[in-house]
XYZ file of C-alpha atoms in Angstrom:
141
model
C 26.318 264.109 143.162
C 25.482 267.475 144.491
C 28.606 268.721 142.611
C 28.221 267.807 139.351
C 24.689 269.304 139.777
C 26.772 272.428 140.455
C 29.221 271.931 138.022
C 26.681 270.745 134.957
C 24.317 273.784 135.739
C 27.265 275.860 134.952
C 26.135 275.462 131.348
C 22.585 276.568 131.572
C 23.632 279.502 133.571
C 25.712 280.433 130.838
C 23.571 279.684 128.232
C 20.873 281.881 129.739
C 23.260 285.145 130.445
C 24.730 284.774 127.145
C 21.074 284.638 125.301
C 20.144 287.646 127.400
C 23.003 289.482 126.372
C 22.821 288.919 122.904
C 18.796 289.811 123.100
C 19.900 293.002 124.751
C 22.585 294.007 122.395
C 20.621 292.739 119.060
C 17.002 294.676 120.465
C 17.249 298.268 120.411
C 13.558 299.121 120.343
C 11.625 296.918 122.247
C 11.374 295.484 125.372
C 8.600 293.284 125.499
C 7.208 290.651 128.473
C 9.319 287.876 126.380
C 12.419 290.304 126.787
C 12.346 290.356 130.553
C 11.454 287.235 131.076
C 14.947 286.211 129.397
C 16.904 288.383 131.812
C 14.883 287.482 134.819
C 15.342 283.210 134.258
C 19.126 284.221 133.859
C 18.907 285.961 137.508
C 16.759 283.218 138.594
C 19.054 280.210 136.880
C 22.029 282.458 139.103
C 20.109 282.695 142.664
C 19.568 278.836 142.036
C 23.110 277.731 141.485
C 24.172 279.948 144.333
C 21.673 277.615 146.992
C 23.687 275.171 145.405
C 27.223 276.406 145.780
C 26.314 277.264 149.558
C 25.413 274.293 150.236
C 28.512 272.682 148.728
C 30.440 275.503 150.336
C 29.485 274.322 153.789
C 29.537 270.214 152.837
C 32.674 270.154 150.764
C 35.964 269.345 151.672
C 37.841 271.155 149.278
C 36.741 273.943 152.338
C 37.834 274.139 155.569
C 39.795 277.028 157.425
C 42.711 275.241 159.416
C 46.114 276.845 159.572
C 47.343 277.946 156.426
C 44.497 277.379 154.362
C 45.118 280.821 152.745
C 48.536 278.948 151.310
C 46.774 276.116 149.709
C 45.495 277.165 145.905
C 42.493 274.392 146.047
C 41.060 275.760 149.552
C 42.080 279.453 148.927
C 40.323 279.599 145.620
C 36.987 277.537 146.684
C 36.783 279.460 150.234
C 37.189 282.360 148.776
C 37.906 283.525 145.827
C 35.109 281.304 144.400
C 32.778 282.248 146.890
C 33.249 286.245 146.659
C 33.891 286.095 142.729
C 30.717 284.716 142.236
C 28.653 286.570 145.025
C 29.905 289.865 142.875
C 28.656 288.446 139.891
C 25.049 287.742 141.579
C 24.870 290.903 142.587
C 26.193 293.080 139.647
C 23.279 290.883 137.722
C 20.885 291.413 140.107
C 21.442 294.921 140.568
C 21.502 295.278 137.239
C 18.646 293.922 136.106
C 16.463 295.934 138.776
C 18.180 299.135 137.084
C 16.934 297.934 133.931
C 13.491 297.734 134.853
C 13.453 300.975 136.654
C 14.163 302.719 132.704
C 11.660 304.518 131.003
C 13.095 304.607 127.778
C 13.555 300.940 125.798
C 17.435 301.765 124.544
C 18.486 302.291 128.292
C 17.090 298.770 129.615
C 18.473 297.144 126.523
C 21.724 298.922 127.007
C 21.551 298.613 131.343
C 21.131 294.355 131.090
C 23.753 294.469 128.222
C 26.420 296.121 130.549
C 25.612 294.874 133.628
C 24.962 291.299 132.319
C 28.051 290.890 130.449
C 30.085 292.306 133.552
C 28.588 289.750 135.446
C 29.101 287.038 133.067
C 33.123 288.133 132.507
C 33.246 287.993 136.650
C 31.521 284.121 136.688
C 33.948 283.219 133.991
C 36.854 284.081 135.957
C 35.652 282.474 138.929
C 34.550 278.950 137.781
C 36.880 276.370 138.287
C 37.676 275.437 135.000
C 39.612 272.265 133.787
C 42.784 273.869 132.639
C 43.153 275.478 135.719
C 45.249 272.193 136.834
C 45.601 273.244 140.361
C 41.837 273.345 141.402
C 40.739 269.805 139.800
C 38.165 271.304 137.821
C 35.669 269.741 135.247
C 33.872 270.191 132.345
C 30.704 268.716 133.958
């Protein structure tokens, strides 16, 4: 159950970074209390679905660290390359959004959450564990 919390939450997480980057990109000269409340529920919607993922990380099986778990794809990718793909990607957001906020002048937090958020969102898209990618038994939900 707890995984397809994960899993379906995917899509809001998304939906949110994606909405604040196109707010960022599209708003050049304001930055009103509507504005950062956008970026700061797609930080929060993040933070959340990392509690998640830990606690999945530490309950799942597709983890565990026997011998030669490094040569397994399913175990490599969700003990690590999962895990530290998306830990990036909640920081880079995080960071960036507190850089943002520091700015003085409108076009630099626009332009800070635009970069920062879209690197973040290109690092969560390579690290979710998407259907196609056979080997890992992903899902849409």
């Amino acid at each position: 159950m707890l995984v397809h919390s994960h899993s379906g939450l995917r899509w809001l997480v998304l939906g949110l970074l994606i909405y604040a980057i196109y707010n960022a990109a599209v708003n050049k000269t304001s930055y009103e209390k509507r504005d950062k409340m956008v970026n700061l529920f797609a930080m929060i919607s993040l933070h959340i679905q990392l509690l998640l993922g830990l606690i999945l990380y530490y309950t799942s099986g597709n983890v565990s660290f026997d011998s030669g778990w490094m040569k397994n794809a399913v175990t490599r990718f969700y003990g690590m390359e999962h895990l530290l793909g998306m830990l990036l990607a909640i920081i880079v957001v995080t960071v960036g959004r507190k850089m943002a906020e520091k700015q003085e002048v409108v076009e630099h937090k626009n332009k800070k959450i635009l970069v920062w958020y879209t690197i973040g969102l290109f690092l969560i898209l390579a690290s979710i564990p998407w259907p196609f990618r056979e080997a890992l038994n992903g899902s849409w939900f």
